[in-house]
Amino acid sequence: MNKPASVFPDKPFREMNPEEVFHAVQTYKALYQDEIDLKFLRNLNEEVVGPLRTYFRPKFVGFEEMPERNRPEAPLIFACNHSGMAFPWDAIILYAMMLDRFDYDFSKLFRPLAAPALSASILMNPFMIPGLWKRAGAIDATSINFEMMMNQEDTNVLVYPEGVPGIGKGFNRKYQLQKFSTSMIRMSIKYRTDIVWISCINGEYINPYSYASKWLNRQVSKVGIPYLPMAPHTLLLLLQPWIFYYAMPAKLTYVRGNRYKPYEMVGNRPLEEVSIEEIKQIRDEIQASMQAELSHHHQVYGKHPYRMGEFLRTARKNWRDLPYWTPIGWPALFIEYDRLYRKEDEPPKGIIRGWFRFWKIVRKNPIVLAFFLPLIGWVPILYKGLKGRKTVKQWLGSKV
């Protein structure tokens, strides 16, 4: 989290005495509760993310109820796969729709640990809304943040164990889990809590036929962007900057999977007695099982990733709200929402009100126009987006 380093403990939890652990956890609780803006989150979900349901038509399988903790004092660890080469719309929809389904009851839900790269540059916030990820409840996925989250009882935790390599995998590696970090295995063993798998299906088709270029990724990482896909439409980025956040209308399906108990796999021994080799072996076994789940769910729910008939029927029902639930309208929707939220005393309502409203939004937010200006539009976008940036190298050493 972007707080002064002095507020964090300067030694690992395993070296602290109980009093030091308690102080660190209480300090952290204040920090992570301060950063989330619940009024902003609920209103953003209703006014901005809500219309995106028309586009992605999310389906949830096995989420009639949220699973109970196996230990009341230890949060469950939810884990989900990444969709390669796409802006993380799949993660946004999962989090937003779960909040809606369970009425923002965080005791049943989770707070996501998000790759610090998303906060490293304002470009990686949707349409450059300052601090959107953290205001909405995301927490930088660093080792110390993960540890501290495991020492609170207010909410569960959502992790993406593939990390940035999962986002940056090309379409040729679709539905292939990239090597997991060992962090969630270690946390499960240490706090004797379960890991609950979630399969995200069809997210791979948000940005299909896009591939990774190590050379290109090295170049864009210098300005705080972890990857840039190589695809037929990549060249169009110069002509239409909004394509940076582009998404195809994939029908996103989320399937709740099995519960895993790494602590039982080591005979409930304390973490200090478990070797690194054992942890890696357990990581590999669990990843293989999660891969099998993902492959099975892909076969069941991923045969028709776009469901165009359903999409067209949904589009007809919501034609009055055009263009805001389509990617071409997202710059206006997000940016106008942020302007109104900062300006008005009450949270904004009814942003999506037809095409004429679109031009009023552009007049009040000239930066929206930049997303549609060939070449020259990138000048104000990059000026705003790269101010105060961090490079990938600056956050890479602290990731989970």
Tab-separated table of C-alpha atoms in Angstrom:
chain	number	residue	atom	x	y	z
A	1	MET	CA	0.000	0.000	0.000
A	2	ASN	CA	1.206	3.509	-0.678
A	3	LYS	CA	1.877	4.504	2.907
A	4	PRO	CA	5.121	5.608	4.546
A	5	ALA	CA	7.384	2.637	5.093
A	6	SER	CA	7.780	3.543	8.752
A	7	VAL	CA	4.281	2.314	9.590
A	8	PHE	CA	5.141	-1.230	8.586
A	9	PRO	CA	7.018	-3.726	10.755
A	10	ASP	CA	10.698	-3.896	9.882
A	11	LYS	CA	10.989	-7.651	10.424
A	12	PRO	CA	9.035	-10.755	9.380
A	13	PHE	CA	6.036	-11.841	11.441
A	14	ARG	CA	7.752	-15.089	12.399
A	15	GLU	CA	10.384	-13.038	14.264
A	16	MET	CA	7.851	-10.916	16.178
A	17	ASN	CA	6.566	-11.491	19.659
A	18	PRO	CA	2.754	-11.511	20.176
A	19	GLU	CA	2.662	-7.860	21.220
A	20	GLU	CA	4.489	-6.770	18.072
A	21	VAL	CA	2.168	-8.830	15.867
A	22	PHE	CA	-0.888	-7.293	17.545
A	23	HIS	CA	0.464	-3.760	17.026
A	24	ALA	CA	1.274	-4.435	13.359
A	25	VAL	CA	-2.176	-5.879	12.681
A	26	GLN	CA	-3.976	-2.976	14.358
A	27	THR	CA	-1.887	-0.512	12.355
A	28	TYR	CA	-2.735	-2.347	9.168
A	29	LYS	CA	-6.458	-2.495	9.944
A	30	ALA	CA	-6.561	1.269	10.190
A	31	LEU	CA	-4.738	1.590	6.877
A	32	TYR	CA	-6.802	-0.816	4.823
A	33	GLN	CA	-10.069	0.471	6.293
A	34	ASP	CA	-9.077	4.064	5.542
A	35	GLU	CA	-8.236	3.469	1.889
A	36	ILE	CA	-11.514	1.848	0.877
A	37	ASP	CA	-14.382	4.260	0.194
A	38	LEU	CA	-17.569	2.235	0.696
A	39	LYS	CA	-19.855	4.999	-0.569
A	40	PHE	CA	-17.715	5.326	-3.699
A	41	LEU	CA	-17.582	1.548	-4.142
A	42	ARG	CA	-21.337	0.986	-3.901
A	43	ASN	CA	-22.176	3.931	-6.139
A	44	LEU	CA	-19.464	3.048	-8.683
A	45	ASN	CA	-20.863	-0.476	-8.861
A	46	GLU	CA	-24.397	0.737	-9.494
A	47	GLU	CA	-23.676	3.570	-11.912
A	48	VAL	CA	-20.576	2.457	-13.806
A	49	VAL	CA	-19.875	-1.249	-13.459
A	50	GLY	CA	-23.580	-2.074	-13.480
A	51	PRO	CA	-24.045	-1.153	-17.151
A	52	LEU	CA	-21.117	-3.419	-18.044
A	53	ARG	CA	-23.309	-6.407	-17.112
A	54	THR	CA	-25.143	-5.846	-20.381
A	55	TYR	CA	-21.858	-6.295	-22.210
A	56	PHE	CA	-20.288	-9.219	-20.317
A	57	ARG	CA	-23.510	-10.920	-19.054
A	58	PRO	CA	-21.740	-12.610	-16.102
A	59	LYS	CA	-22.881	-16.022	-14.925
A	60	PHE	CA	-22.079	-17.487	-11.499
A	61	VAL	CA	-22.060	-21.209	-10.819
A	62	GLY	CA	-21.933	-22.524	-7.246
A	63	PHE	CA	-22.227	-19.133	-5.543
A	64	GLU	CA	-25.710	-19.497	-4.102
A	65	GLU	CA	-24.022	-19.185	-0.717
A	66	MET	CA	-20.502	-18.197	0.182
A	67	PRO	CA	-18.428	-20.909	1.872
A	68	GLU	CA	-17.967	-20.756	5.621
A	69	ARG	CA	-14.525	-20.409	7.154
A	70	ASN	CA	-13.013	-23.562	8.561
A	71	ARG	CA	-11.543	-21.382	11.350
A	72	PRO	CA	-13.578	-18.295	12.347
A	73	GLU	CA	-10.457	-16.286	13.164
A	74	ALA	CA	-8.685	-16.972	9.840
A	75	PRO	CA	-9.917	-15.634	6.485
A	76	LEU	CA	-10.458	-18.002	3.589
A	77	ILE	CA	-8.161	-17.565	0.615
A	78	PHE	CA	-10.056	-17.400	-2.678
A	79	ALA	CA	-7.893	-17.946	-5.764
A	80	CYS	CA	-8.773	-17.279	-9.408
A	81	ASN	CA	-7.089	-17.584	-12.785
A	82	HIS	CA	-6.079	-14.591	-14.876
A	83	SER	CA	-7.174	-13.909	-18.440
A	84	GLY	CA	-4.204	-13.358	-20.695
A	85	MET	CA	-3.384	-10.143	-22.524
A	86	ALA	CA	-6.484	-8.255	-21.391
A	87	PHE	CA	-7.147	-5.319	-19.127
A	88	PRO	CA	-8.524	-6.977	-15.959
A	89	TRP	CA	-12.213	-6.514	-16.733
A	90	ASP	CA	-12.802	-10.119	-15.658
A	91	ALA	CA	-11.495	-9.329	-12.165
A	92	ILE	CA	-13.555	-6.122	-11.994
A	93	ILE	CA	-16.747	-7.960	-12.922
A	94	LEU	CA	-16.093	-10.802	-10.448
A	95	TYR	CA	-15.546	-8.433	-7.542
A	96	ALA	CA	-18.356	-6.044	-8.433
A	97	MET	CA	-20.997	-8.684	-9.025
A	98	MET	CA	-20.096	-10.584	-5.863
A	99	LEU	CA	-20.492	-7.379	-3.867
A	100	ASP	CA	-23.911	-6.929	-5.384
A	101	ARG	CA	-24.978	-10.550	-4.853
A	102	PHE	CA	-24.070	-10.520	-1.154
A	103	ASP	CA	-25.024	-6.911	-0.394
A	104	TYR	CA	-21.507	-5.717	0.439
A	105	ASP	CA	-21.257	-8.037	3.437
A	106	PHE	CA	-17.474	-8.332	3.622
A	107	SER	CA	-17.687	-10.951	6.349
A	108	LYS	CA	-18.896	-13.293	3.586
A	109	LEU	CA	-16.974	-11.716	0.724
A	110	PHE	CA	-13.323	-10.898	0.093
A	111	ARG	CA	-10.929	-8.049	-0.484
A	112	PRO	CA	-8.744	-8.582	-3.566
A	113	LEU	CA	-4.965	-8.508	-3.461
A	114	ALA	CA	-4.130	-6.778	-6.745
A	115	ALA	CA	-0.815	-6.640	-8.575
A	116	PRO	CA	0.982	-3.453	-7.521
A	117	ALA	CA	1.499	-2.756	-11.241
A	118	LEU	CA	-2.139	-1.679	-11.368
A	119	SER	CA	-1.387	1.165	-8.975
A	120	ALA	CA	2.098	1.908	-10.275
A	121	SER	CA	0.797	4.066	-13.121
A	122	ILE	CA	-2.484	5.917	-13.372
A	123	LEU	CA	-2.751	4.473	-16.894
A	124	MET	CA	-3.446	1.104	-15.292
A	125	ASN	CA	-6.475	2.532	-13.477
A	126	PRO	CA	-9.570	2.338	-15.712
A	127	PHE	CA	-9.563	5.506	-17.824
A	128	MET	CA	-7.107	7.097	-15.405
A	129	ILE	CA	-9.497	7.454	-12.447
A	130	PRO	CA	-7.066	8.305	-9.616
A	131	GLY	CA	-6.731	5.593	-6.998
A	132	LEU	CA	-9.738	3.640	-8.285
A	133	TRP	CA	-8.399	0.210	-7.312
A	134	LYS	CA	-7.722	1.103	-3.689
A	135	ARG	CA	-10.810	3.258	-3.256
A	136	ALA	CA	-12.784	0.217	-4.412
A	137	GLY	CA	-11.097	-2.030	-1.849
A	138	ALA	CA	-8.126	-3.603	-3.637
A	139	ILE	CA	-4.887	-4.003	-1.690
A	140	ASP	CA	-1.391	-4.148	-3.175
A	141	ALA	CA	-0.314	-7.771	-3.400
A	142	THR	CA	2.880	-7.562	-1.392
A	143	SER	CA	4.073	-10.192	1.056
A	144	ILE	CA	3.544	-7.999	4.096
A	145	ASN	CA	0.035	-6.999	2.997
A	146	PHE	CA	-0.923	-10.637	2.481
A	147	GLU	CA	0.433	-11.534	5.918
A	148	MET	CA	-1.452	-8.735	7.610
A	149	MET	CA	-4.695	-9.609	5.830
A	150	MET	CA	-4.429	-13.071	7.324
A	151	ASN	CA	-4.386	-11.504	10.786
A	152	GLN	CA	-7.845	-9.948	10.623
A	153	GLU	CA	-11.367	-11.350	10.810
A	154	ASP	CA	-13.337	-8.743	8.877
A	155	THR	CA	-13.153	-10.251	5.407
A	156	ASN	CA	-11.725	-13.056	3.302
A	157	VAL	CA	-8.969	-12.584	0.726
A	158	LEU	CA	-8.954	-12.986	-3.072
A	159	VAL	CA	-5.627	-13.674	-4.785
A	160	TYR	CA	-4.513	-14.235	-8.369
A	161	PRO	CA	-1.622	-16.640	-7.775
A	162	GLU	CA	-0.308	-16.407	-11.341
A	163	GLY	CA	0.557	-12.755	-10.784
A	164	VAL	CA	1.436	-10.489	-13.715
A	165	PRO	CA	2.716	-13.459	-15.815
A	166	GLY	CA	-0.881	-14.697	-15.805
A	167	ILE	CA	-2.145	-11.442	-17.271
A	168	GLY	CA	0.755	-11.228	-19.708
A	169	LYS	CA	0.422	-14.715	-21.197
A	170	GLY	CA	-0.492	-14.814	-24.858
A	171	PHE	CA	-3.551	-16.333	-26.455
A	172	ASN	CA	-1.461	-19.394	-27.329
A	173	ARG	CA	-1.396	-20.109	-23.552
A	174	LYS	CA	-5.096	-19.579	-22.924
A	175	TYR	CA	-6.425	-21.519	-19.938
A	176	GLN	CA	-2.871	-22.596	-19.077
A	177	LEU	CA	-2.128	-21.584	-15.502
A	178	GLN	CA	1.255	-19.917	-15.176
A	179	LYS	CA	3.452	-20.977	-12.268
A	180	PHE	CA	1.897	-19.995	-8.957
A	181	SER	CA	3.605	-18.058	-6.251
A	182	THR	CA	4.026	-20.101	-3.075
A	183	SER	CA	2.550	-17.330	-0.913
A	184	MET	CA	-0.997	-18.653	-0.698
A	185	ILE	CA	0.322	-22.125	0.186
A	186	ARG	CA	2.454	-20.676	2.953
A	187	MET	CA	-0.411	-18.568	4.300
A	188	SER	CA	-2.785	-21.549	4.244
A	189	ILE	CA	-0.314	-23.676	6.189
A	190	LYS	CA	0.568	-20.957	8.655
A	191	TYR	CA	-3.019	-19.987	9.467
A	192	ARG	CA	-4.595	-23.410	8.809
A	193	THR	CA	-7.207	-21.994	6.469
A	194	ASP	CA	-8.682	-23.329	3.238
A	195	ILE	CA	-8.066	-22.168	-0.311
A	196	VAL	CA	-11.204	-21.942	-2.490
A	197	TRP	CA	-10.666	-22.097	-6.240
A	198	ILE	CA	-12.664	-19.981	-8.722
A	199	SER	CA	-12.485	-20.726	-12.458
A	200	CYS	CA	-13.002	-17.734	-14.733
A	201	ILE	CA	-14.203	-18.968	-18.119
A	202	ASN	CA	-14.288	-16.987	-21.389
A	203	GLY	CA	-12.151	-14.178	-19.993
A	204	GLU	CA	-9.468	-15.335	-22.430
A	205	TYR	CA	-11.708	-14.032	-25.203
A	206	ILE	CA	-11.875	-10.477	-23.876
A	207	ASN	CA	-8.796	-9.786	-25.993
A	208	PRO	CA	-8.372	-12.834	-28.259
A	209	TYR	CA	-5.515	-13.587	-30.634
A	210	SER	CA	-3.176	-11.352	-28.684
A	211	TYR	CA	0.327	-12.541	-28.001
A	212	ALA	CA	3.237	-11.625	-25.760
A	213	SER	CA	6.424	-9.987	-26.964
A	214	LYS	CA	9.235	-9.953	-24.397
A	215	TRP	CA	10.940	-7.069	-26.183
A	216	LEU	CA	7.768	-4.964	-26.305
A	217	ASN	CA	6.914	-5.736	-22.690
A	218	ARG	CA	10.401	-4.633	-21.619
A	219	GLN	CA	9.884	-1.316	-23.356
A	220	VAL	CA	6.443	-0.525	-21.922
A	221	SER	CA	7.486	-1.675	-18.449
A	222	LYS	CA	9.798	1.343	-18.357
A	223	VAL	CA	6.742	3.586	-18.071
A	224	GLY	CA	4.890	1.427	-15.548
A	225	ILE	CA	2.817	-0.739	-17.920
A	226	PRO	CA	3.505	-4.450	-17.304
A	227	TYR	CA	2.636	-5.669	-20.801
A	228	LEU	CA	1.231	-4.625	-24.163
A	229	PRO	CA	-0.435	-7.263	-26.334
A	230	MET	CA	0.617	-7.930	-29.894
A	231	ALA	CA	-2.568	-8.326	-31.899
A	232	PRO	CA	-4.109	-7.180	-35.197
A	233	HIS	CA	-5.755	-4.259	-33.438
A	234	THR	CA	-2.634	-3.147	-31.517
A	235	LEU	CA	-1.659	-0.721	-34.278
A	236	LEU	CA	-5.074	0.894	-33.933
A	237	LEU	CA	-3.973	2.106	-30.495
A	238	LEU	CA	-2.198	5.000	-32.206
A	239	LEU	CA	-5.388	6.031	-33.963
A	240	GLN	CA	-7.872	5.337	-31.163
A	241	PRO	CA	-6.345	5.456	-27.638
A	242	TRP	CA	-9.521	4.065	-26.017
A	243	ILE	CA	-8.556	0.679	-27.479
A	244	PHE	CA	-5.969	0.458	-24.662
A	245	TYR	CA	-8.917	-0.538	-22.443
A	246	TYR	CA	-10.797	-2.411	-25.169
A	247	ALA	CA	-12.711	-5.635	-24.514
A	248	MET	CA	-14.713	-8.049	-26.639
A	249	PRO	CA	-18.182	-9.038	-25.319
A	250	ALA	CA	-17.161	-12.374	-23.845
A	251	LYS	CA	-19.778	-14.015	-21.639
A	252	LEU	CA	-17.895	-14.227	-18.365
A	253	THR	CA	-18.624	-17.329	-16.313
A	254	TYR	CA	-17.309	-17.882	-12.795
A	255	VAL	CA	-17.392	-21.355	-11.294
A	256	ARG	CA	-16.752	-22.002	-7.611
A	257	GLY	CA	-14.408	-24.948	-7.354
A	258	ASN	CA	-12.938	-27.226	-4.721
A	259	ARG	CA	-11.525	-26.349	-1.314
A	260	TYR	CA	-7.862	-27.143	-0.758
A	261	LYS	CA	-6.218	-27.737	2.605
A	262	PRO	CA	-2.411	-27.446	2.320
A	263	TYR	CA	-2.061	-27.485	6.115
A	264	GLU	CA	-3.470	-31.026	6.174
A	265	MET	CA	-0.994	-32.054	3.477
A	266	VAL	CA	1.837	-31.325	5.934
A	267	GLY	CA	0.129	-33.006	8.886
A	268	ASN	CA	-0.841	-29.676	10.518
A	269	ARG	CA	2.804	-28.944	11.277
A	270	PRO	CA	3.659	-25.282	11.875
A	271	LEU	CA	5.027	-23.447	8.858
A	272	GLU	CA	8.493	-23.193	10.433
A	273	GLU	CA	8.801	-26.984	10.275
A	274	VAL	CA	7.863	-27.243	6.599
A	275	SER	CA	10.700	-27.077	4.100
A	276	ILE	CA	10.714	-24.932	0.979
A	277	GLU	CA	10.843	-28.114	-1.103
A	278	GLU	CA	7.653	-29.415	0.544
A	279	ILE	CA	5.892	-26.113	-0.032
A	280	LYS	CA	6.842	-26.114	-3.711
A	281	GLN	CA	5.710	-29.713	-4.107
A	282	ILE	CA	2.339	-28.907	-2.523
A	283	ARG	CA	2.092	-25.810	-4.720
A	284	ASP	CA	2.656	-27.929	-7.822
A	285	GLU	CA	0.120	-30.574	-6.764
A	286	ILE	CA	-2.576	-28.011	-6.007
A	287	GLN	CA	-1.881	-26.093	-9.189
A	288	ALA	CA	-2.220	-29.298	-11.213
A	289	SER	CA	-5.582	-29.993	-9.567
A	290	MET	CA	-6.772	-26.425	-10.174
A	291	GLN	CA	-5.642	-26.728	-13.792
A	292	ALA	CA	-7.769	-29.853	-14.151
A	293	GLU	CA	-10.764	-27.976	-12.722
A	294	LEU	CA	-10.194	-25.050	-15.066
A	295	SER	CA	-9.889	-27.326	-18.106
A	296	HIS	CA	-13.091	-29.174	-17.166
A	297	HIS	CA	-15.060	-25.976	-16.637
A	298	HIS	CA	-13.726	-24.640	-19.925
A	299	GLN	CA	-15.146	-27.691	-21.682
A	300	VAL	CA	-18.535	-27.193	-20.014
A	301	TYR	CA	-18.941	-23.398	-20.189
A	302	GLY	CA	-16.458	-22.205	-22.787
A	303	LYS	CA	-17.602	-23.734	-26.063
A	304	HIS	CA	-19.336	-20.531	-27.174
A	305	PRO	CA	-17.395	-17.702	-25.513
A	306	TYR	CA	-19.454	-14.831	-26.945
A	307	ARG	CA	-23.000	-16.238	-27.114
A	308	MET	CA	-23.794	-13.659	-29.788
A	309	GLY	CA	-27.501	-14.482	-29.915
A	310	GLU	CA	-27.809	-13.756	-26.207
A	311	PHE	CA	-25.653	-10.655	-26.606
A	312	LEU	CA	-27.863	-9.228	-29.370
A	313	ARG	CA	-31.034	-9.916	-27.385
A	314	THR	CA	-29.543	-8.167	-24.351
A	315	ALA	CA	-28.375	-5.275	-26.532
A	316	ARG	CA	-31.894	-4.769	-27.915
A	317	LYS	CA	-33.319	-4.569	-24.396
A	318	ASN	CA	-30.755	-1.933	-23.410
A	319	TRP	CA	-30.481	0.118	-26.592
A	320	ARG	CA	-31.585	3.284	-24.769
A	321	ASP	CA	-28.421	3.146	-22.675
A	322	LEU	CA	-26.108	3.176	-25.666
A	323	PRO	CA	-23.220	3.858	-25.979
A	324	TYR	CA	-22.280	3.620	-22.303
A	325	TRP	CA	-22.307	-0.126	-21.811
A	326	THR	CA	-20.051	-0.619	-24.867
A	327	PRO	CA	-16.272	0.019	-24.883
A	328	ILE	CA	-16.612	3.115	-27.048
A	329	GLY	CA	-18.673	4.754	-24.313
A	330	TRP	CA	-16.612	3.644	-21.321
A	331	PRO	CA	-14.229	6.654	-21.368
A	332	ALA	CA	-17.170	9.045	-21.002
A	333	LEU	CA	-18.905	6.860	-18.394
A	334	PHE	CA	-15.899	6.459	-16.094
A	335	ILE	CA	-14.538	9.986	-16.434
A	336	GLU	CA	-17.890	11.730	-15.998
A	337	TYR	CA	-18.599	9.587	-12.965
A	338	ASP	CA	-15.317	10.632	-11.353
A	339	ARG	CA	-15.990	14.307	-12.090
A	340	LEU	CA	-19.479	14.177	-10.602
A	341	TYR	CA	-18.372	12.189	-7.559
A	342	ARG	CA	-15.697	14.743	-6.724
A	343	LYS	CA	-17.965	17.728	-7.476
A	344	GLU	CA	-21.360	16.817	-6.045
A	345	ASP	CA	-22.359	16.499	-2.391
A	346	GLU	CA	-24.330	13.325	-3.122
A	347	PRO	CA	-23.124	10.334	-5.189
A	348	PRO	CA	-24.056	10.749	-8.865
A	349	LYS	CA	-27.082	9.011	-10.339
A	350	GLY	CA	-28.334	8.415	-13.863
A	351	ILE	CA	-25.165	9.072	-15.882
A	352	ILE	CA	-26.310	6.856	-18.759
A	353	ARG	CA	-28.883	8.990	-20.528
A	354	GLY	CA	-28.491	8.648	-24.302
A	355	TRP	CA	-26.219	9.904	-27.059
A	356	PHE	CA	-26.902	13.613	-26.496
A	357	ARG	CA	-25.736	13.213	-22.924
A	358	PHE	CA	-22.514	11.795	-24.375
A	359	TRP	CA	-21.663	15.110	-26.057
A	360	LYS	CA	-22.427	17.057	-22.885
A	361	ILE	CA	-20.010	14.769	-21.050
A	362	VAL	CA	-17.303	15.430	-23.642
A	363	ARG	CA	-17.812	19.188	-23.287
A	364	LYS	CA	-17.379	18.979	-19.503
A	365	ASN	CA	-14.495	16.486	-19.700
A	366	PRO	CA	-12.273	17.390	-22.686
A	367	ILE	CA	-9.915	14.496	-21.821
A	368	VAL	CA	-12.652	12.138	-23.105
A	369	LEU	CA	-12.128	13.538	-26.593
A	370	ALA	CA	-8.433	12.637	-26.392
A	371	PHE	CA	-9.354	8.934	-26.343
A	372	PHE	CA	-10.746	9.334	-29.882
A	373	LEU	CA	-8.140	11.630	-31.453
A	374	PRO	CA	-5.624	9.853	-33.736
A	375	LEU	CA	-2.011	10.233	-32.582
A	376	ILE	CA	-2.383	13.638	-30.903
A	377	GLY	CA	-4.827	12.234	-28.366
A	378	TRP	CA	-1.978	10.323	-26.742
A	379	VAL	CA	-0.237	13.556	-25.720
A	380	PRO	CA	-2.638	14.574	-22.909
A	381	ILE	CA	-3.317	10.932	-22.005
A	382	LEU	CA	0.358	10.112	-21.505
A	383	TYR	CA	1.005	13.424	-19.765
A	384	LYS	CA	-1.698	12.685	-17.227
A	385	GLY	CA	-1.115	8.937	-17.089
A	386	LEU	CA	2.627	8.954	-16.523
A	387	LYS	CA	2.807	11.639	-13.857
A	388	GLY	CA	4.192	10.174	-10.638
A	389	ARG	CA	4.580	6.763	-12.239
A	390	LYS	CA	6.559	3.858	-10.879
A	391	THR	CA	8.338	1.487	-13.199
A	392	VAL	CA	7.671	-2.228	-13.071
A	393	LYS	CA	11.148	-2.753	-11.600
A	394	GLN	CA	10.264	-0.552	-8.611
A	395	TRP	CA	7.364	-2.740	-7.494
A	396	LEU	CA	8.506	-6.116	-8.822
A	397	GLY	CA	10.771	-6.836	-5.858
A	398	SER	CA	7.923	-6.561	-3.359
A	399	LYS	CA	5.204	-8.559	-5.105
A	400	VAL	CA	3.632	-11.592	-3.429
